[in-house]
Amino acid sequence: QSALTQPASVSGSPGQSVAISCTGTSSDIGYYDYVSWYQQQPGKAPKLMIYDVTNRPSEIPSRFSGSKSGNTASLTISGLQAEDEAFYYCSSFTTSATVVFGGGTKVTVL
Amino acid sequence: QVTLRESGPALVNPTQTLTLTCSFSGFSLTTLGMRVSWIRQPPGKALEWLARIDWDDDRVYRTSLQTRLTISKDTSEDQVVLTLTNVDPVDTATYYCAQSRAGVLYAFDVWGQGTKVTVSS
């Protein structure tokens, strides 16, 4: 059950767009459309941002969007804002009926 | 409003058994499509899924820890309990419980605030 692969960090200026990739295998991301993304601020619990690849909970701003191609999923933040600076984690359901997380990506707003 | 709260010892000796309780409100684990999971995060590291229990008592465990983990529910008390046997310092982490529900079954919709556990003698 290897962790999904995410870049350690991405950065962008306010107003720019950034994308975070999340690479898995044909047994997780490539098999199911059950990828979700979480934002974690320092010292806080994670917060659900995207579920089932592209769906946003109602309270999440539309500048957050998700996509998937093959074994790789992506989270895009359009119109980056200062409050978006945080760690982001992807996760996927697997063919073993378990869940695997990515290693996390630090988003820095320059 | 759905809320979850984790509780348990802050310090555990190596080789002992860790017992954590997730107390929740705003939903019932007898309702079709409800699920509670446990996730942990070692200091400065990534999230790690541990186990889940469903409304129909289906239980699934992290493969690498399945011999040490047990998850159970008490629907009369609205609680889910996780036990981890034979703990080691590598089990030091913040432990979270989280809810999933029908329509968002494969994601963790609402999280508790987490409880910090240190394994040390």
Short mmCIF file of C-alpha atoms in Angstrom, two decimals:
data_model
loop_
_atom_site.label_atom_id
_atom_site.label_comp_id
_atom_site.label_asym_id
_atom_site.label_seq_id
_atom_site.Cartn_x
_atom_site.Cartn_y
_atom_site.Cartn_z
CA GLN A 1 0.00 0.00 0.00
CA SER A 2 2.40 2.71 -1.20
CA ALA A 3 1.53 6.34 -0.71
CA LEU A 4 0.39 8.41 -3.65
CA THR A 5 3.08 10.69 -5.08
CA GLN A 6 2.73 14.45 -4.73
CA PRO A 7 5.30 17.24 -5.28
CA ALA A 8 6.72 18.49 -2.01
CA SER A 9 5.92 22.10 -2.80
CA VAL A 10 4.37 24.46 -5.32
CA SER A 11 4.19 28.22 -5.26
CA GLY A 12 2.51 31.07 -7.04
CA SER A 13 1.75 34.75 -6.79
CA PRO A 14 -1.68 36.04 -5.79
CA GLY A 15 -4.10 35.74 -8.68
CA GLN A 16 -2.10 33.06 -10.45
CA SER A 17 -3.12 29.43 -10.91
CA VAL A 18 -1.26 26.50 -9.44
CA ALA A 19 -1.76 22.78 -9.99
CA ILE A 20 -0.85 19.92 -7.68
CA SER A 21 -0.41 16.46 -9.16
CA CYS A 22 -1.12 13.18 -7.40
CA THR A 23 0.14 9.99 -9.02
CA GLY A 24 -1.02 6.53 -8.06
CA THR A 25 -1.50 3.20 -9.77
CA SER A 26 -4.07 1.17 -11.67
CA SER A 27 -5.19 -0.20 -8.29
CA ASP A 28 -6.25 3.15 -6.88
CA ILE A 29 -6.49 6.39 -8.88
CA GLY A 30 -6.53 4.55 -12.18
CA TYR A 31 -9.31 2.18 -11.11
CA TYR A 32 -11.85 4.35 -9.28
CA ASP A 33 -13.14 7.92 -9.58
CA TYR A 34 -12.82 8.22 -5.81
CA VAL A 35 -10.04 10.78 -5.47
CA SER A 36 -10.40 13.45 -2.81
CA TRP A 37 -8.32 16.46 -1.76
CA TYR A 38 -7.82 17.98 1.69
CA GLN A 39 -6.43 21.31 2.86
CA GLN A 40 -4.60 21.39 6.17
CA GLN A 41 -3.65 24.61 7.89
CA PRO A 42 -0.94 24.48 10.61
CA GLY A 43 -2.18 22.86 13.79
CA LYS A 44 -5.64 22.17 12.32
CA ALA A 45 -7.54 19.11 11.15
CA PRO A 46 -7.72 18.51 7.39
CA LYS A 47 -10.66 19.98 5.48
CA LEU A 48 -12.34 18.31 2.51
CA MET A 49 -11.93 20.41 -0.65
CA ILE A 50 -12.76 18.01 -3.51
CA TYR A 51 -14.34 14.53 -3.57
CA ASP A 52 -15.00 11.98 -6.29
CA VAL A 53 -12.34 13.66 -8.49
CA THR A 54 -14.31 16.80 -9.39
CA ASN A 55 -17.00 17.51 -6.80
CA ARG A 56 -16.79 20.44 -4.43
CA PRO A 57 -18.61 20.63 -1.09
CA SER A 58 -20.98 23.59 -1.19
CA GLU A 59 -18.84 25.79 1.06
CA ILE A 60 -15.65 25.41 -1.00
CA PRO A 61 -14.89 28.28 -3.40
CA SER A 62 -15.15 27.54 -7.13
CA ARG A 63 -11.49 28.47 -7.64
CA PHE A 64 -10.69 24.96 -6.41
CA SER A 65 -11.16 22.28 -9.07
CA GLY A 66 -10.14 18.67 -9.57
CA SER A 67 -9.44 16.42 -12.53
CA LYS A 68 -8.01 13.02 -13.37
CA SER A 69 -6.25 11.35 -16.28
CA GLY A 70 -5.17 7.74 -16.05
CA ASN A 71 -3.30 7.16 -12.81
CA THR A 72 -2.81 10.86 -12.06
CA ALA A 73 -5.20 13.29 -10.42
CA SER A 74 -4.75 17.04 -10.11
CA LEU A 75 -6.00 19.87 -7.92
CA THR A 76 -5.99 23.32 -9.49
CA ILE A 77 -6.29 26.53 -7.52
CA SER A 78 -7.24 29.41 -9.81
CA GLY A 79 -6.87 32.98 -8.63
CA LEU A 80 -4.56 32.06 -5.78
CA GLN A 81 -5.24 33.90 -2.52
CA ALA A 82 -3.13 34.37 0.60
CA GLU A 83 -5.46 32.17 2.66
CA ASP A 84 -4.82 29.26 0.28
CA GLU A 85 -1.33 28.84 1.72
CA ALA A 86 -1.44 25.41 3.39
CA PHE A 87 -0.61 21.76 2.95
CA TYR A 88 -2.76 19.79 0.52
CA TYR A 89 -3.23 16.02 0.56
CA CYS A 90 -4.81 13.77 -2.04
CA SER A 91 -6.36 10.39 -1.28
CA SER A 92 -7.87 7.54 -3.22
CA PHE A 93 -9.99 4.48 -2.55
CA THR A 94 -8.19 1.29 -3.56
CA THR A 95 -9.07 -2.12 -4.94
CA SER A 96 -8.31 -3.52 -1.48
CA ALA A 97 -11.18 -1.40 -0.10
CA THR A 98 -8.63 0.67 1.83
CA VAL A 99 -7.66 4.32 1.43
CA VAL A 100 -4.25 5.66 0.51
CA PHE A 101 -3.04 9.24 1.00
CA GLY A 102 -0.39 11.24 -0.81
CA GLY A 103 2.70 12.60 0.87
CA GLY A 104 1.35 16.15 0.92
CA THR A 105 2.19 19.35 -0.96
CA LYS A 106 3.00 22.71 0.61
CA VAL A 107 1.42 25.56 -1.33
CA THR A 108 3.19 28.87 -0.84
CA VAL A 109 1.69 32.19 -1.91
CA LEU A 110 4.56 34.44 -2.89
CA GLN B 1 -24.59 19.79 12.68
CA VAL B 2 -22.13 16.90 12.60
CA THR B 3 -19.31 16.96 15.13
CA LEU B 4 -16.71 14.39 16.15
CA ARG B 5 -14.31 14.44 19.08
CA GLU B 6 -11.41 12.12 19.78
CA SER B 7 -10.28 11.21 23.28
CA GLY B 8 -7.61 9.00 24.75
CA PRO B 9 -4.32 8.98 26.64
CA ALA B 10 -1.70 11.57 25.72
CA LEU B 11 1.16 9.26 26.74
CA VAL B 12 1.44 5.49 26.31
CA ASN B 13 4.30 3.18 27.20
CA PRO B 14 5.83 1.00 24.48
CA THR B 15 4.27 -2.48 24.16
CA GLN B 16 1.01 -1.29 25.77
CA THR B 17 -2.39 -1.12 24.07
CA LEU B 18 -3.70 2.27 22.95
CA THR B 19 -7.46 2.80 23.16
CA LEU B 20 -9.00 5.83 21.44
CA THR B 21 -12.65 6.90 21.47
CA CYS B 22 -14.44 8.94 18.84
CA SER B 23 -17.62 10.53 20.24
CA PHE B 24 -19.90 11.98 17.62
CA SER B 25 -23.18 13.84 17.27
CA GLY B 26 -25.45 14.94 14.45
CA PHE B 27 -25.75 11.52 12.85
CA SER B 28 -26.28 7.87 13.71
CA LEU B 29 -24.06 5.00 12.70
CA THR B 30 -27.19 2.91 12.23
CA THR B 31 -28.18 5.07 9.24
CA LEU B 32 -27.61 3.58 5.80
CA GLY B 33 -24.44 4.90 4.20
CA MET B 34 -22.75 6.22 7.34
CA ARG B 35 -19.10 5.48 8.02
CA VAL B 36 -16.47 6.50 10.58
CA SER B 37 -12.76 6.19 9.88
CA TRP B 38 -9.56 6.70 11.84
CA ILE B 39 -6.61 8.53 10.31
CA ARG B 40 -3.31 9.45 11.97
CA GLN B 41 -0.52 11.92 11.29
CA PRO B 42 2.95 11.52 12.79
CA PRO B 43 4.62 14.84 13.67
CA GLY B 44 5.65 16.66 10.49
CA LYS B 45 4.51 13.80 8.28
CA ALA B 46 1.65 12.86 5.99
CA LEU B 47 -1.80 11.53 6.79
CA GLU B 48 -2.14 7.77 7.14
CA TRP B 49 -5.51 5.97 6.93
CA LEU B 50 -5.94 3.29 9.60
CA ALA B 51 -9.42 1.75 9.65
CA ARG B 52 -13.11 2.26 9.02
CA ILE B 53 -16.41 0.92 10.29
CA ASP B 54 -19.72 1.17 8.43
CA TRP B 55 -23.39 1.38 9.42
CA ASP B 56 -23.73 -2.36 8.67
CA ASP B 57 -20.71 -3.17 10.89
CA ASP B 58 -18.42 -3.82 7.91
CA ARG B 59 -14.81 -3.18 9.03
CA VAL B 60 -11.66 -2.64 6.98
CA TYR B 61 -8.11 -2.14 8.27
CA ARG B 62 -4.83 -0.80 6.96
CA THR B 63 -3.09 -3.87 5.59
CA SER B 64 0.22 -3.27 7.36
CA LEU B 65 -1.47 -2.82 10.77
CA GLN B 66 -4.42 -5.19 10.56
CA THR B 67 -3.00 -7.62 13.13
CA ARG B 68 -2.73 -4.80 15.70
CA LEU B 69 -5.89 -2.78 15.03
CA THR B 70 -9.48 -3.28 16.14
CA ILE B 71 -12.34 -0.91 15.41
CA SER B 72 -15.78 -1.17 17.00
CA LYS B 73 -18.91 0.90 17.47
CA ASP B 74 -21.34 1.56 20.29
CA THR B 75 -24.45 2.91 18.60
CA SER B 76 -26.24 3.52 21.87
CA GLU B 77 -23.44 5.86 22.96
CA ASP B 78 -22.66 7.26 19.47
CA GLN B 79 -19.03 6.23 19.81
CA VAL B 80 -16.41 4.44 17.74
CA VAL B 81 -13.43 2.88 19.51
CA LEU B 82 -10.04 2.09 17.99
CA THR B 83 -7.49 -0.09 19.74
CA LEU B 84 -3.86 -0.46 18.68
CA THR B 85 -1.89 -3.18 20.43
CA ASN B 86 1.83 -3.40 21.14
CA VAL B 87 2.52 0.29 20.46
CA ASP B 88 5.96 1.56 19.48
CA PRO B 89 7.43 5.08 19.35
CA VAL B 90 6.68 5.10 15.59
CA ASP B 91 2.97 5.12 16.55
CA THR B 92 3.41 8.62 17.99
CA ALA B 93 0.96 10.77 16.07
CA THR B 94 -2.15 12.91 16.12
CA TYR B 95 -5.10 10.56 15.67
CA TYR B 96 -8.23 11.82 13.90
CA CYS B 97 -11.65 10.29 13.40
CA ALA B 98 -13.73 11.38 10.43
CA GLN B 99 -17.21 10.82 9.03
CA SER B 100 -18.17 9.70 5.56
CA ARG B 101 -21.78 9.50 4.34
CA ALA B 102 -23.82 8.36 1.38
CA GLY B 103 -22.94 10.54 -1.59
CA VAL B 104 -19.53 11.32 -0.07
CA LEU B 105 -18.75 7.76 0.99
CA TYR B 106 -15.20 7.64 -0.33
CA ALA B 107 -14.03 10.90 1.22
CA PHE B 108 -13.74 12.21 4.77
CA ASP B 109 -16.41 14.86 5.05
CA VAL B 110 -16.19 15.98 8.68
CA TRP B 111 -13.15 15.58 10.93
CA GLY B 112 -12.58 15.73 14.66
CA GLN B 113 -9.94 18.09 16.01
CA GLY B 114 -7.54 15.21 16.66
CA THR B 115 -5.86 13.84 19.77
CA LYS B 116 -2.09 13.74 20.21
CA VAL B 117 -0.58 10.49 21.38
CA THR B 118 3.06 10.03 22.35
CA VAL B 119 4.54 6.57 22.76
CA SER B 120 7.47 6.72 25.12
CA SER B 121 8.77 5.17 28.31
#
